[in-house]
Short mmCIF file of C-alpha atoms in Angstrom, two decimals:
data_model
loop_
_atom_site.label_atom_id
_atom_site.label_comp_id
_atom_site.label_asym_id
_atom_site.label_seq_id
_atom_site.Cartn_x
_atom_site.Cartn_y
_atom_site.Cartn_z
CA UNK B 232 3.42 -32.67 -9.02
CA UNK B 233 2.86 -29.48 -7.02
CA UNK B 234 5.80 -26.35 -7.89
CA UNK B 235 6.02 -23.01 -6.95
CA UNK B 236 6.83 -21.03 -10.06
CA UNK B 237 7.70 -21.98 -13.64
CA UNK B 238 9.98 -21.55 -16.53
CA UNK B 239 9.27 -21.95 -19.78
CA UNK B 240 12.45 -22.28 -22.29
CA UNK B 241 11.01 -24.51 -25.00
CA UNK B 242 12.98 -22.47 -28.32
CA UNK B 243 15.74 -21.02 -26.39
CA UNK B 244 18.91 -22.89 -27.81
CA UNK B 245 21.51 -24.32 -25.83
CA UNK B 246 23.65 -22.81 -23.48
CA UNK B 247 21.32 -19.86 -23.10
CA UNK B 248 18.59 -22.24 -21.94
CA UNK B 249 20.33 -23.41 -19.02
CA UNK B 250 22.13 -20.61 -18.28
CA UNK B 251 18.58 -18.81 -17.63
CA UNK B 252 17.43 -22.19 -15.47
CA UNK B 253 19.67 -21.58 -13.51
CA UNK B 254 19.49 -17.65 -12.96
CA UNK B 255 16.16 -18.42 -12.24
CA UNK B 256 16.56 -21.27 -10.05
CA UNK B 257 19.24 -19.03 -8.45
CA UNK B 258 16.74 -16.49 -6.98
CA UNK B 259 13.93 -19.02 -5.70
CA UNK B 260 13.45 -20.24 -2.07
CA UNK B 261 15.06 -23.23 -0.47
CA UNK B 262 13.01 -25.73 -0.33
CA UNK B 263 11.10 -24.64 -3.40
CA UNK B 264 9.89 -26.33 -6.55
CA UNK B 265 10.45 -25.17 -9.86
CA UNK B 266 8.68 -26.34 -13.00
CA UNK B 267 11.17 -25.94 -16.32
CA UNK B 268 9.78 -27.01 -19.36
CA UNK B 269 12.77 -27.24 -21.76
CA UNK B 270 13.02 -28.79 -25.21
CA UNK B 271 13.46 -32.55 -26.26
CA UNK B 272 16.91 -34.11 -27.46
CA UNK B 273 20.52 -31.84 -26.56
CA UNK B 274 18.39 -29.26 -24.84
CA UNK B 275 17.17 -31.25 -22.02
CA UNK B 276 20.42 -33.80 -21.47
CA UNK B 277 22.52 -31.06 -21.57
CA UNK B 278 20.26 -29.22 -18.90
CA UNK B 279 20.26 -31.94 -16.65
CA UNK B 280 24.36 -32.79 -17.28
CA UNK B 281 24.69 -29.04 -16.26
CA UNK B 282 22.54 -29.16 -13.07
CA UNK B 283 24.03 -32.73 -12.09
CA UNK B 284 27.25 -30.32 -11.34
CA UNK B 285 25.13 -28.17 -8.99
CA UNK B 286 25.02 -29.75 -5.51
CA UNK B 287 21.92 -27.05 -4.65
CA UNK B 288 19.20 -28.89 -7.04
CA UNK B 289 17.62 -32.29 -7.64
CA UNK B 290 15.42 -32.99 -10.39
CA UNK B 291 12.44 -34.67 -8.48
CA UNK B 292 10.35 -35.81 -11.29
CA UNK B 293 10.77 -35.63 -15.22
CA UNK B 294 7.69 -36.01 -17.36
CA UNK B 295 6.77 -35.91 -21.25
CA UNK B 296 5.22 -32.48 -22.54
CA UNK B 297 4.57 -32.89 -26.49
CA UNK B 298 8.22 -31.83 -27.96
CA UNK B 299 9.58 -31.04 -24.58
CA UNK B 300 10.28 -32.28 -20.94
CA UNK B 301 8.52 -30.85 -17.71
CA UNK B 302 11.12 -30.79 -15.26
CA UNK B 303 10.80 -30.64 -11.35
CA UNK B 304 13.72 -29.40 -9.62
CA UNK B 305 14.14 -28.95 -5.66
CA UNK B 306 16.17 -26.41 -4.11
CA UNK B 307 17.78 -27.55 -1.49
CA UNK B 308 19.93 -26.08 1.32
CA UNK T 246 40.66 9.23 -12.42
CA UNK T 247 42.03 11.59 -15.59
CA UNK T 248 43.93 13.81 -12.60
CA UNK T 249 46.35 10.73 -11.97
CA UNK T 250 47.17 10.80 -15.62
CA UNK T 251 49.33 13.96 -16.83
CA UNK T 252 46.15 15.37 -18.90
CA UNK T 253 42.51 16.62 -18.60
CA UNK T 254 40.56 14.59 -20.90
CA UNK T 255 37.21 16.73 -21.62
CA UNK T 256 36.14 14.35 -24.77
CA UNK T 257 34.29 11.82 -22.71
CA UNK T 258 31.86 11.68 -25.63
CA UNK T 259 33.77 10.29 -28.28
CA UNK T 260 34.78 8.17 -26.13
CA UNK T 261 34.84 7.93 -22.22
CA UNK T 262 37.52 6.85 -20.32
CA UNK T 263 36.88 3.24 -19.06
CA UNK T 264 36.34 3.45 -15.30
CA UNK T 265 39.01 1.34 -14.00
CA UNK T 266 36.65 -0.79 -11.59
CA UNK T 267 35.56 -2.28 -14.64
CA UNK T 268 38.42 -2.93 -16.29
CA UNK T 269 39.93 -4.73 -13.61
CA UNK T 270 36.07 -6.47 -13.22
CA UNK T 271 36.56 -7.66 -16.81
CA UNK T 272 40.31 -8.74 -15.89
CA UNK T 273 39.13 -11.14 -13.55
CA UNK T 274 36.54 -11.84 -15.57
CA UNK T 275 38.82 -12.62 -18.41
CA UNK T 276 40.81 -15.18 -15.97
CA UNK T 277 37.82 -16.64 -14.66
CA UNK T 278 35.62 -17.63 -17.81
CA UNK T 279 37.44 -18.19 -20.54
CA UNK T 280 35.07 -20.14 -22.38
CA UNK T 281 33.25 -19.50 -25.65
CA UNK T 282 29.47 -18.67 -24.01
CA UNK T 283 28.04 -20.96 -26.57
CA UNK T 284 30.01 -23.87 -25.50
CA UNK T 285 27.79 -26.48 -23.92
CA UNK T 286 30.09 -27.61 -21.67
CA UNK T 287 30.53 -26.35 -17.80
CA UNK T 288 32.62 -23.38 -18.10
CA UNK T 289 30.64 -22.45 -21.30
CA UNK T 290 27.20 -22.58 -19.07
CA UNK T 291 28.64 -20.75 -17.02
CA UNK T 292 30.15 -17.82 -18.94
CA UNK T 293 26.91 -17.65 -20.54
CA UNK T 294 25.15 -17.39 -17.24
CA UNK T 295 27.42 -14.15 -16.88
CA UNK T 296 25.97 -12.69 -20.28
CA UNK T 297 22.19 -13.61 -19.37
CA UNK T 298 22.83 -11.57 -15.85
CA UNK T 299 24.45 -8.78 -18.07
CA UNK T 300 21.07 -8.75 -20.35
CA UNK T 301 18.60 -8.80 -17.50
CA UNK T 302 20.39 -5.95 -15.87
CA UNK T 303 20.69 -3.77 -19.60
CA UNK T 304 16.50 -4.93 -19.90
CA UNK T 305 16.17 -3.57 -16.17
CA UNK T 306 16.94 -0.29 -17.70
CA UNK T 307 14.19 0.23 -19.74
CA UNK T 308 12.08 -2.28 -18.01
CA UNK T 309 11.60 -4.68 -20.78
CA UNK T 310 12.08 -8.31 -20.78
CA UNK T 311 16.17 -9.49 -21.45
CA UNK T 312 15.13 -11.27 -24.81
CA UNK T 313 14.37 -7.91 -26.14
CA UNK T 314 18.42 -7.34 -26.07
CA UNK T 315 20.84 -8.01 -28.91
CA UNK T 316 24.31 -7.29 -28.21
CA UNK T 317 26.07 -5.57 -31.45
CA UNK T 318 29.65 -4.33 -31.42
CA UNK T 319 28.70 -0.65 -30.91
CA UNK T 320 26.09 1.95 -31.55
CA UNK T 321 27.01 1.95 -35.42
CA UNK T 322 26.37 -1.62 -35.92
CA UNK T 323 23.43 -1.21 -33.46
CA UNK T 324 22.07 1.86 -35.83
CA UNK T 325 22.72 -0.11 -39.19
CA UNK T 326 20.93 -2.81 -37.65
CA UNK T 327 18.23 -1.12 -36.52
CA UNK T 328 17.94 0.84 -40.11
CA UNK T 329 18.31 -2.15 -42.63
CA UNK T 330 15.85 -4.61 -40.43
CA UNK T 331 13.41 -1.95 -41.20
CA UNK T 332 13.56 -1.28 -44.18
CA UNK T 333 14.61 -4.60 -45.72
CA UNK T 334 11.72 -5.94 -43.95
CA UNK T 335 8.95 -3.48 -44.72
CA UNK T 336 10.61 -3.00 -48.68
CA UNK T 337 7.21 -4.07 -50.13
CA UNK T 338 4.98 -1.73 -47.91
CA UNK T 339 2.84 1.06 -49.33
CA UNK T 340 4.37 3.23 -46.95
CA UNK T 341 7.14 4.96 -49.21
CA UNK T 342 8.78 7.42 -46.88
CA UNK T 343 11.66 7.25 -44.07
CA UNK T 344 11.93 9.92 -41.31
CA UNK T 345 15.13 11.40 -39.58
CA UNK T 346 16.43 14.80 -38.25
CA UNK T 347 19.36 16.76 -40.40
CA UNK T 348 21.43 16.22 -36.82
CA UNK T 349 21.83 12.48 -36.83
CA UNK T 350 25.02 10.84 -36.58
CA UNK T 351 26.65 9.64 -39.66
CA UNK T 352 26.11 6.10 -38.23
CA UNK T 353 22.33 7.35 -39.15
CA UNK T 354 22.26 9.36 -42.15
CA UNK T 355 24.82 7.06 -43.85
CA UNK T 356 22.50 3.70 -44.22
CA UNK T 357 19.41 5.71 -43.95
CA UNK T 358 20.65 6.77 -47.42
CA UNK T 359 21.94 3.64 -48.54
CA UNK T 360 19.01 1.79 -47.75
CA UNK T 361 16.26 3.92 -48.47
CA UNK T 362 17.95 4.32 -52.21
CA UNK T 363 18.39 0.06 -51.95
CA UNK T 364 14.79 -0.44 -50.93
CA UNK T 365 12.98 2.81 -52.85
CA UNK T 366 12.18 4.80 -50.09
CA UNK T 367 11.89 8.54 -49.98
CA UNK T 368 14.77 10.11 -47.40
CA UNK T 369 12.95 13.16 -45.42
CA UNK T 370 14.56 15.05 -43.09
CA UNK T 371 13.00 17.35 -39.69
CA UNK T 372 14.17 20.71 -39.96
CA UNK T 373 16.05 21.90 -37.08
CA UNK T 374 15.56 24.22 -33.83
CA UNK T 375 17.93 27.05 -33.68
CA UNK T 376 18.72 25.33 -29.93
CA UNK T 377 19.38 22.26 -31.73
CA UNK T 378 16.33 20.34 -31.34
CA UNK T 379 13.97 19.24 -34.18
CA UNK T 380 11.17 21.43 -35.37
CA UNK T 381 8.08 19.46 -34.38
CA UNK T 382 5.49 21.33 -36.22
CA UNK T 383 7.30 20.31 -39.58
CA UNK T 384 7.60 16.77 -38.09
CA UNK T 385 3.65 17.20 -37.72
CA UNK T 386 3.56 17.86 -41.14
CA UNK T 387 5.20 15.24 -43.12
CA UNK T 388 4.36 12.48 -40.65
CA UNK T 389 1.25 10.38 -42.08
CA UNK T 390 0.02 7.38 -43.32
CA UNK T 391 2.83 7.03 -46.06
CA UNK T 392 6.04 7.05 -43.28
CA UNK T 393 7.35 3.52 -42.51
CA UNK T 394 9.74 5.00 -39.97
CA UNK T 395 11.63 7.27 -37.99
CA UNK T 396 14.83 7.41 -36.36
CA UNK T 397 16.21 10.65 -33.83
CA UNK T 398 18.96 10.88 -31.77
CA UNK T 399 18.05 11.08 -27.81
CA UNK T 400 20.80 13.33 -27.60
CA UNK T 401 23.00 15.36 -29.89
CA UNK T 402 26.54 14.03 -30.33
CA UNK T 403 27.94 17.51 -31.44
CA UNK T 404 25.92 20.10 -29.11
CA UNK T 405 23.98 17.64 -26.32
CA UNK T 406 20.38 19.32 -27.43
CA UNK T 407 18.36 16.64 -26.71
CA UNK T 408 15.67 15.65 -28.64
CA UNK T 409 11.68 15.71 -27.66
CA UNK T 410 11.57 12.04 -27.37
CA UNK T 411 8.61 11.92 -26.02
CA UNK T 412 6.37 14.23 -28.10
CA UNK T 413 8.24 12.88 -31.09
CA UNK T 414 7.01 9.35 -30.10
CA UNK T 415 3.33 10.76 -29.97
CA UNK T 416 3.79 12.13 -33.71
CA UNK T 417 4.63 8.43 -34.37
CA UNK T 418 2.03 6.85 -32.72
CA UNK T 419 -1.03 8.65 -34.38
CA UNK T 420 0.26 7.68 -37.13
CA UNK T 421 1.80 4.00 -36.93
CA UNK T 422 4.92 4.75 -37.73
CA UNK T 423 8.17 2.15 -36.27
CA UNK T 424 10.20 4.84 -34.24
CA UNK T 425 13.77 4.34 -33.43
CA UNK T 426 16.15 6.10 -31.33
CA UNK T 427 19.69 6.22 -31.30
CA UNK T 428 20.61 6.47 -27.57
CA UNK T 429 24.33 6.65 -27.47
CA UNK T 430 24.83 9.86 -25.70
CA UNK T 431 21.69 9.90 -23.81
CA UNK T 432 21.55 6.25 -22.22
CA UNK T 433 21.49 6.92 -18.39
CA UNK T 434 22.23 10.39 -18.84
CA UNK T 435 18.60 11.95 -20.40
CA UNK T 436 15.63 10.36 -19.06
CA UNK T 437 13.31 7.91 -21.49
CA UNK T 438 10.24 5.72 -21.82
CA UNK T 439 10.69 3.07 -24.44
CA UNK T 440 6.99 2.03 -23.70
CA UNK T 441 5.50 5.73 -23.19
CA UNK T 442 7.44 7.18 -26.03
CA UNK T 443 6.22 4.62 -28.27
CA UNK T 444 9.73 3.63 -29.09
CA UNK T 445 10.37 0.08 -30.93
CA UNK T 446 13.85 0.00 -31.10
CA UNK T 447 16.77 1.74 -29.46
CA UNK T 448 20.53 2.09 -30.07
CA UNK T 449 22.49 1.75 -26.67
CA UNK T 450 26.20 1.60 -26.56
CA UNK T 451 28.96 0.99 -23.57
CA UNK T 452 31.97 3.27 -24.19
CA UNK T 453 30.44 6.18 -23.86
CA UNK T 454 29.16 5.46 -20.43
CA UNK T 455 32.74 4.65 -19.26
CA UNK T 456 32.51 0.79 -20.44
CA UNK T 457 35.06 -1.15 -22.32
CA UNK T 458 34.90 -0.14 -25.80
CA UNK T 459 33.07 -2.63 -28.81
CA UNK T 460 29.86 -3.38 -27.25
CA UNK T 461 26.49 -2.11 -27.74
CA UNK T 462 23.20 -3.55 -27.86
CA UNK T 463 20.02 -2.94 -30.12
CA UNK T 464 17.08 -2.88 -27.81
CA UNK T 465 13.80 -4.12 -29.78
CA UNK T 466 11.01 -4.05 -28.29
CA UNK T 467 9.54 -6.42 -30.62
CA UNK T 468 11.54 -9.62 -32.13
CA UNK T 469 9.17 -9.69 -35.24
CA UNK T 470 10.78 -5.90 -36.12
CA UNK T 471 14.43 -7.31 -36.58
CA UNK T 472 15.92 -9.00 -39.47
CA UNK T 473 19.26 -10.79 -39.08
CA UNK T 474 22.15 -8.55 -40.54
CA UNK T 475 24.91 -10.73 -39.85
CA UNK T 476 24.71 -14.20 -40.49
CA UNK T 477 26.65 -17.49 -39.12
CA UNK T 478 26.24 -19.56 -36.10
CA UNK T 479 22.81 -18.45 -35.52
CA UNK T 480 23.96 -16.49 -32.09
CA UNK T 481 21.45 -13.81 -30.02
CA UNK T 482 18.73 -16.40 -31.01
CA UNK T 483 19.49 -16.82 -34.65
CA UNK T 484 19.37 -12.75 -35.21
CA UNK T 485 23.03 -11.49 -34.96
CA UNK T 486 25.79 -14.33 -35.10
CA UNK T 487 29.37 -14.53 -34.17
CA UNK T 488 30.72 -15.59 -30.46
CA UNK T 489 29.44 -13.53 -27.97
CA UNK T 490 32.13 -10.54 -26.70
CA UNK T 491 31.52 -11.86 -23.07
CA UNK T 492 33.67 -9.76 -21.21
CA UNK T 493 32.37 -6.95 -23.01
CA UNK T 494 29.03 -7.38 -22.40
CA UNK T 495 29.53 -8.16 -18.84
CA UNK T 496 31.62 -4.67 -18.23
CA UNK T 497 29.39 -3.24 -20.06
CA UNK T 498 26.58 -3.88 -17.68
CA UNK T 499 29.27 -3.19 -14.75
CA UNK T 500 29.70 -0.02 -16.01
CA UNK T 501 25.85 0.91 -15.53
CA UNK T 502 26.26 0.18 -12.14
CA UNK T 503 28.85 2.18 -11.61
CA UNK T 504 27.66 5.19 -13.67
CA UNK T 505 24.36 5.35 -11.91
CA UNK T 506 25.89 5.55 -8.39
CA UNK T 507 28.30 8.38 -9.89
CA UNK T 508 25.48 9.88 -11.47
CA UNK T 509 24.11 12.04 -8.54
CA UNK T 510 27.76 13.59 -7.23
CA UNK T 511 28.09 14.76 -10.73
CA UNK T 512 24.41 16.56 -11.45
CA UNK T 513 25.20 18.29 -7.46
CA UNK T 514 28.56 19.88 -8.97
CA UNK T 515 27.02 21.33 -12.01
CA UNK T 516 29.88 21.34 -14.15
CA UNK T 517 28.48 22.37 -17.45
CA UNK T 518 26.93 25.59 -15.94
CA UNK T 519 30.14 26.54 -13.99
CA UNK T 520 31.80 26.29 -16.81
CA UNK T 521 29.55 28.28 -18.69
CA UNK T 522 29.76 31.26 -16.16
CA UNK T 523 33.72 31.02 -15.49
CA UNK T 524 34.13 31.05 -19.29
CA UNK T 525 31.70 33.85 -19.53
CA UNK T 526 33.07 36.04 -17.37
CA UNK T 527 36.32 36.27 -19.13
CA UNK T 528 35.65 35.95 -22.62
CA UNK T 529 33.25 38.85 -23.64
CA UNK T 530 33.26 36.67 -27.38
CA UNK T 531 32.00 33.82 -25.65
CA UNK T 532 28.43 32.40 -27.18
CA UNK T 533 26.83 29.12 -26.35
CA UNK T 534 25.93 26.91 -29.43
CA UNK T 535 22.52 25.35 -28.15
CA UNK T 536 20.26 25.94 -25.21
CA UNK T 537 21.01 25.25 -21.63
CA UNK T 538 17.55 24.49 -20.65
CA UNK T 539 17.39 21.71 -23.23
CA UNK T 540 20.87 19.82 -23.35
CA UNK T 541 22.49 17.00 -21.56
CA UNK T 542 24.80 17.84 -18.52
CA UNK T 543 27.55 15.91 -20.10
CA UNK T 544 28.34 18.08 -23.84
CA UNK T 545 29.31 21.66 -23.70
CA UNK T 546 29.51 23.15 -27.42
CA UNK T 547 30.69 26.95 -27.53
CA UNK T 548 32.61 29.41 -29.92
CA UNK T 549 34.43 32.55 -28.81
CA UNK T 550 34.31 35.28 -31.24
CA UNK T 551 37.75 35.75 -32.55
CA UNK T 552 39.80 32.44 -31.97
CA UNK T 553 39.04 29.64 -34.49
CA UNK T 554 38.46 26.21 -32.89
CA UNK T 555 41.46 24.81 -34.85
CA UNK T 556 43.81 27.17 -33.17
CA UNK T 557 42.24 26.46 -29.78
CA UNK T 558 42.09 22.93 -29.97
CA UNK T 559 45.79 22.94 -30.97
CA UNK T 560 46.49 25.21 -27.81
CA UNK T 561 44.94 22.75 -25.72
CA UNK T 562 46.30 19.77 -26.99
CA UNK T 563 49.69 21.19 -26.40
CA UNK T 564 49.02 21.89 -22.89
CA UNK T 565 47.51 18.33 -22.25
CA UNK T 566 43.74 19.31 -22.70
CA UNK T 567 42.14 17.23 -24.98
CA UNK T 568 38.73 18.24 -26.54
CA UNK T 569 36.60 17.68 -29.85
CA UNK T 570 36.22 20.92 -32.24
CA UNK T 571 33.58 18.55 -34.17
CA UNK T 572 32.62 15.21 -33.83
CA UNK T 573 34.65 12.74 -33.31
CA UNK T 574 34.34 10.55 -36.42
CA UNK T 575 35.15 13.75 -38.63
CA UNK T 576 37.82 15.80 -36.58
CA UNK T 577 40.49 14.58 -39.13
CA UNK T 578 38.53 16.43 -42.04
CA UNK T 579 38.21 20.21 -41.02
CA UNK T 580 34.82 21.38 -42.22
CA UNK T 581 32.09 23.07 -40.74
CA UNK T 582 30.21 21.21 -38.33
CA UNK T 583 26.55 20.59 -40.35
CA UNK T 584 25.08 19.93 -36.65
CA UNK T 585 25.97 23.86 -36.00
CA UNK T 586 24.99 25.27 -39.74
CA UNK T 587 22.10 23.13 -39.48
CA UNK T 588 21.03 25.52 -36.10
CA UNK T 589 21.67 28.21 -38.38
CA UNK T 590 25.32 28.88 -37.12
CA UNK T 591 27.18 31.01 -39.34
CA UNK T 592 30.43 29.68 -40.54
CA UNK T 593 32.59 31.87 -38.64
CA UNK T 594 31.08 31.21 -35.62
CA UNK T 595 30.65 27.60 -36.70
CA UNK T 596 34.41 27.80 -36.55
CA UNK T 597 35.22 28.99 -33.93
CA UNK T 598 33.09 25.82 -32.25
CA UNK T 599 34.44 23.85 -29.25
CA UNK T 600 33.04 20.68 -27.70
CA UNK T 601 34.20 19.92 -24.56
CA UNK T 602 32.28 16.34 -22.62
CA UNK T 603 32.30 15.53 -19.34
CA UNK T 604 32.51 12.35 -17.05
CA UNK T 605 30.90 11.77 -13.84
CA UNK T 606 34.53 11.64 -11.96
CA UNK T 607 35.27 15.21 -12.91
CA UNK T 608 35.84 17.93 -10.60
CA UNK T 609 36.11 21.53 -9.76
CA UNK T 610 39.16 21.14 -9.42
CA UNK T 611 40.04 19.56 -13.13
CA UNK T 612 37.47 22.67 -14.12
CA UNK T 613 39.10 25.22 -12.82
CA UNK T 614 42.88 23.83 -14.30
CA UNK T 615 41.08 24.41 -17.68
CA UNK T 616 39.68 27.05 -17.17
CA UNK T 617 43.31 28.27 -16.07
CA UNK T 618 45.08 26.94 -18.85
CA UNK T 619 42.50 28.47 -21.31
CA UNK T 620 42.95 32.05 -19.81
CA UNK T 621 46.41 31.14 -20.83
CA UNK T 622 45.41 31.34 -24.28
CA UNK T 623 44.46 35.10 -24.36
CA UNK T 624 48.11 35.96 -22.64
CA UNK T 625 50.27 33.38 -25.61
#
C-alpha cells in the first residue's frame, strides 16, 4: 500500500507510543497516508483502541512486520 | 509582575518568580488531564500526548531529537544524573581523571567528589579567571588521553561569568573526552551549540526561567551515555522512573515560550548596565565582581567598599528588597563566597559581595525604586 510518510515506534512502550502517533498524525495532510510500524501484543491493540476514539483517522490496512504491525492510517477531513 | 506585589524581588536566580501565564496554563492543565501519563487508557494517552509536545518543544531548543530528553526533578538531580551515569558507566576505563572548574555549583562539586572517590577517579579542577571564567591554557594542560570527563557551568550561579563553552568543547574534542554542561542559569539566556560545542549532555532546569518549580531535564545527546539512577516503573524509557510530573513538564515548556518572546524587551532596557552606572555614580566604593563583557544580562555581583553584604542585605530585606549576598543554597551559612576568593577576591571585599538577578518583566522603573531605596542606606 502506497503512504506518504512513516513512523517507526517499534521499542517505544506504551502510552508514549501512541501519544507520538498521534502528534505525528496530527501535523500530516488530509487525505494523507501514514505508515506506523508499532510493536506486537498491548502496543498495537492499545494503539488502535486509542485511535478508534479519534473520528479524524481510519486504519486502512494492517499487515504483519516480523515482531510488529505496519499500520496504514488515513487522515480524513 | 513583582510591582503588584509589595516588594522588588531582584533574586530571580535562585529562583524566578513563576510567570503567572503559566501558572494559570498549568491550572487548567491540572483540571483538564488528570491522569497518570502512563495510564493506557484515554485520558492517560492523552496527558501523555501533552508531555511528548512539551519534549519536542525542550529538543527544539537545542535542535536535537525529543528522545534525547529526560525529565528529572531539577538541575541537581539532572547534574547527579549526568555525573554518576558517567562515571558508574566508564568505572573500568583506563581513563583515570574527571574534569571541572573550582566555580561549579555544589550540585557539581558534591557528587563529582563522591563519585570520583566511589569509582577511583582523580578530581581535577580548572583554575579560575580573575573575571570569573576558567583559565583555558591550564584546561589545555591537564586535558589528555587519561580524562574521562568534564563538566562546566554555562553560566556562573554566583557572578553570571559565563563560561567559554565553546572553546572548552574544542579542548574536549581533541581529546575524546564526554563533556557536560550544567545549563541552569544560562538556558535561553547565553547562547549554545550542543552539537558545535561538542557537548554530550546538558543540565537544563525550569524555575529559573520563570517555570513552575521541580522540573528539569537532562539533555543527552546520546542514550548509550546514561545509566538509570533511579529505578522503578521503568519511566523516560526505562532510564529515570517514577510518574511523570506532567503539569510540570508542560509549564515548563510554556514557560520557554513565554521567556523567549520577553527576551528581546529585556536585552533593549539594559538593566544590568544601568544599574551598574546609577550605582556607580553614587557609591565611589562601588567595584564590580566579574567582567561586563563576559557575563549574563540576568546576575549582577558587586561589593561596595565599606558596607558588608550582611548589613546590606538586612537593609534591603527590611525595606522589601530581596537579594542573594551568596548563593542561594548557602545564604543560611555566612562564609565567604569560594566563587569570589576563587577570582582572587579578597575577603573583605568578598564580603562586602551582593548578587542581585534579574527577570525579563523588570523595569526602569522597579530599577530606579532600588536604586532609591539603596541611596537610603548611606542616609540610615
Amino acid at each position: 500500500m502506497k503512504y506518504d510518510g512513516e513512523l517507526d515506534l517499534r521499542g517505544i512502550p506504551c502510552p508514549r507510543n501512541t501519544a507520538k502517533a498521534l502528534m505525528y498524525l496530527e501535523i500530516q495532510d488530509i487525505d494523507s497516508v501514514s505508515l506506523i510500524i508499532i510493536d506486537d501484543g498491548e502496543p498495537v491493540l492499545n494503539f488502535e483502541e486509542s485511535l478508534e476514539l479519534e473520528s479524524s483517522y481510519e486504519i486502512k490496512n494492517k499487515e504483519r512486520n516480523e515482531d510488529a504491525w505496519n499500520l496504514y492510517i488515513l487522515k480524513k477531513d | 509582575m513583582d510591582r503588584i506585589k509589595n516588594y522588588l524581588y531582584f533574586d530571580h536566580a535562585a529562583s524566578s518568580v513563576i510567570f503567572p501565564d503559566v501558572n494559570e496554563f498549568i491550572y487548567e492543565f491540572n483540571n483538564k488531564f488528570t491522569a497518570n501519563p502512563s495510564s493506557i487508557h484515554q485520558l492517560g494517552v492523552k496527558t501523555s500526548l501533552e508531555i511528548e509536545k512539551a519534549r519536542e518543544k525542550i529538543a527544539n531548543e537545542f535542535n536535537i531529537k525529543p528522545e534525547c530528553v529526560y525529565f528529572t526533578s531539577g538541575g541537581t538531580e539532572s547534574n547527579n544524573w549526568a555525573i554518576f551515569s558517567i562515571l558508574y558507566k566508564f568505572r573500568n576505563s583506563n581513563r583515570k581523571q574527571v574534569i571541572t572548574s573550582e566555580i561549579e555549583h555544589p550540585s557539581v562539586i558534591n557528587p563529582l567528589a563522591f563519585y570520583a572517590e566511589m569509582f577511583g577517579f582523580e578530581l581535577i579542577k580548572v583554575k579560575t579567571l580573575a573575571d570569573g571564567r576558567v583559565d583555558l591554557e591550564h584546561l589545555s594542560k591537564i586535558a589528555d588521553e587519561n580524562v574521562l570527563f568534564c563538566s562546566m557551568m554555562q553560566v556562573n550561579n554566583e557572578t553570571g561569568s559565563m563560561l567559554q563553552i565553546t572553546e572548552i568543547g574544542k579542548i574536549c574534542k581533541s581529546s575524546e573526552i564526554i563533556f557536560h554542561v550544567d545549563a541552569c542559569q544560562g538556558f535561553l539566556k547565553s547562547k549554545m551549540d550542543i552539537i558545535k560545542d561538542n557537548i554530550s549532555l546538558i543540565t537544563i532546569n525550569s524555575h529559573k526561567i520563570h517555570g513552575p518549580k521541580g522540573i528539569g531535564a537532562l539533555v543527552s545527546i546520546n542514550q548509550e551515555l546514561i545509566t538509570p539512577m533511579i529505578l522503578g516503573g521503568g519511566h523516560e524509557l526505562g532510564f529515570r522512573s517514577g510518574t511523570l510530573n506532567s503539569s510540570g513538564i508542560v509549564g515548563f515548556a510554556h514557560a520557554i515560550e513565554i521567556f523567549k518572546n520577553k527576551q528581546n524587551t529585556f536585552k533593549q532596557i539594559n538593566l544590568k548596565q544601568e544599574m551598574i552606572n546609577q550605582l556607580k555614580s553614587f557609591f565611589s566604593g562601588f567595584h564590580l565582581n566579574g567582567s561586563l563583557e563576559n557575563s549574563s544580562d540576568y546576575i549582577l555581583n558587586f561589593s561596595i567598599s565599606g558596607i558588608h553584604s550582611k548589613d546590606l542585605f538586612k537593609y534591603l530585606n527590611a525595606n522589601n528588597v530581596y537579594v542573594s549576598t551568596s548563593s542561594a543554597c548557602s545564604s543560611k551559612l555566612f562564609k565567604p563566597s569560594y566563587v569570589l576568593a576563587a577570582m582572587g577576591i579578597e575577603e573583605k571585599r568578598n564580603f562586602e559581595a551582593v548578587r542581585f538577578s534579574f527577570s525579563p518583566d523588570h523595569t526602569i522603573e522597579d530599577l530606579d525604586k532600588v536604586i532609591r531605596i539603596m541611596k537610603g542606606y548611606v542616609k540610615s
